[in-house]
Amino acid sequence: MSDSVYKVIELVGTSPESFDLAAANAVAQAGKTLRDLRVARALGARLAVMTAAPAGVSQRNAERAGFRAAYSRVSLVYPEQTPLEQ
């Protein structure tokens, strides 16, 4: 039996539809540039959904833990008008 040496790399793929398609996209793209790509194994997904004020303490704590914001959305709330302002 011959000895073998393998290089282990980390791939990140994206898909708006599913995690399976994201992994398939990553392997397909890597296959275009890597020679002898033989084995691919999904190790899992790291995803968190949270609500935090933009640039707030909660967002900074999540970033310190290794997460990054995929997108942020700001909701504007208009104050109620008093009868005198109408």
Coordinates of C-alpha atoms in Angstrom, one line a residue:
M1 CA 0.0 0.0 0.0
S2 CA 1.5 3.3 -1.0
D3 CA 1.6 6.3 1.4
S4 CA -0.4 9.4 0.3
V5 CA -0.3 13.0 1.3
Y6 CA -3.4 15.2 1.0
K7 CA -3.8 18.9 1.2
V8 CA -6.9 20.1 3.1
I9 CA -8.4 23.4 2.1
E10 CA -11.5 25.3 3.2
L11 CA -14.1 26.3 0.7
V12 CA -16.9 28.8 1.1
G13 CA -19.8 28.8 -1.3
T14 CA -23.0 30.7 -1.6
S15 CA -26.5 30.1 -2.9
P16 CA -29.8 31.9 -2.3
E17 CA -31.6 28.6 -2.4
S18 CA -30.0 26.0 -0.1
F19 CA -26.9 24.9 1.8
D20 CA -26.5 22.0 -0.6
L21 CA -26.3 24.2 -3.6
A22 CA -23.8 26.5 -1.8
A23 CA -21.5 23.5 -1.2
A24 CA -21.9 22.3 -4.8
N25 CA -21.1 25.8 -6.1
A26 CA -17.9 25.9 -3.9
V27 CA -16.7 22.5 -5.1
A28 CA -17.5 23.3 -8.7
Q29 CA -15.6 26.5 -8.6
A30 CA -12.6 24.9 -6.9
G31 CA -12.6 22.1 -9.4
K32 CA -11.9 24.7 -12.1
T33 CA -8.6 25.8 -10.5
L34 CA -7.4 22.8 -8.5
R35 CA -5.8 19.7 -10.0
D36 CA -6.9 16.2 -8.8
L37 CA -9.8 17.4 -6.6
R38 CA -11.1 14.0 -5.5
V39 CA -12.8 14.2 -2.2
A40 CA -15.1 16.8 -0.8
R41 CA -16.9 16.6 2.6
A42 CA -19.2 19.2 4.1
L43 CA -18.2 19.9 7.7
G44 CA -21.3 22.0 8.5
A45 CA -22.6 25.5 8.2
R46 CA -22.0 28.4 10.5
L47 CA -25.0 30.7 10.5
A48 CA -26.6 33.0 13.0
V49 CA -29.6 35.2 12.7
M50 CA -29.7 38.0 15.1
T51 CA -31.2 41.4 15.7
A52 CA -29.0 44.2 16.9
A53 CA -28.7 47.9 16.5
P54 CA -26.2 48.9 13.7
A55 CA -22.7 49.3 15.2
G56 CA -24.2 48.4 18.6
V57 CA -22.7 46.4 21.4
S58 CA -24.5 43.2 20.3
Q59 CA -23.2 43.4 16.8
R60 CA -19.6 44.1 18.0
N61 CA -19.8 41.1 20.4
A62 CA -21.0 38.8 17.5
E63 CA -18.0 40.0 15.4
R64 CA -15.6 39.3 18.3
A65 CA -17.0 35.8 18.4
G66 CA -16.1 35.3 14.7
F67 CA -19.3 36.1 12.9
R68 CA -19.7 38.8 10.3
A69 CA -22.8 40.6 9.1
A70 CA -24.2 39.3 5.8
Y71 CA -26.4 42.3 5.6
S72 CA -28.0 44.8 7.8
R73 CA -31.4 46.6 7.6
V74 CA -32.4 49.8 9.4
S75 CA -36.0 50.3 10.3
L76 CA -37.0 54.0 10.6
V77 CA -39.8 54.8 13.0
Y78 CA -41.4 58.2 12.7
P79 CA -42.7 59.8 15.9
E80 CA -46.4 60.2 16.2
Q81 CA -47.6 63.7 15.4
T82 CA -49.4 65.7 18.1
P83 CA -52.6 67.5 17.2
L84 CA -50.8 70.8 17.1
E85 CA -48.4 69.6 14.4
Q86 CA -51.0 68.5 12.0

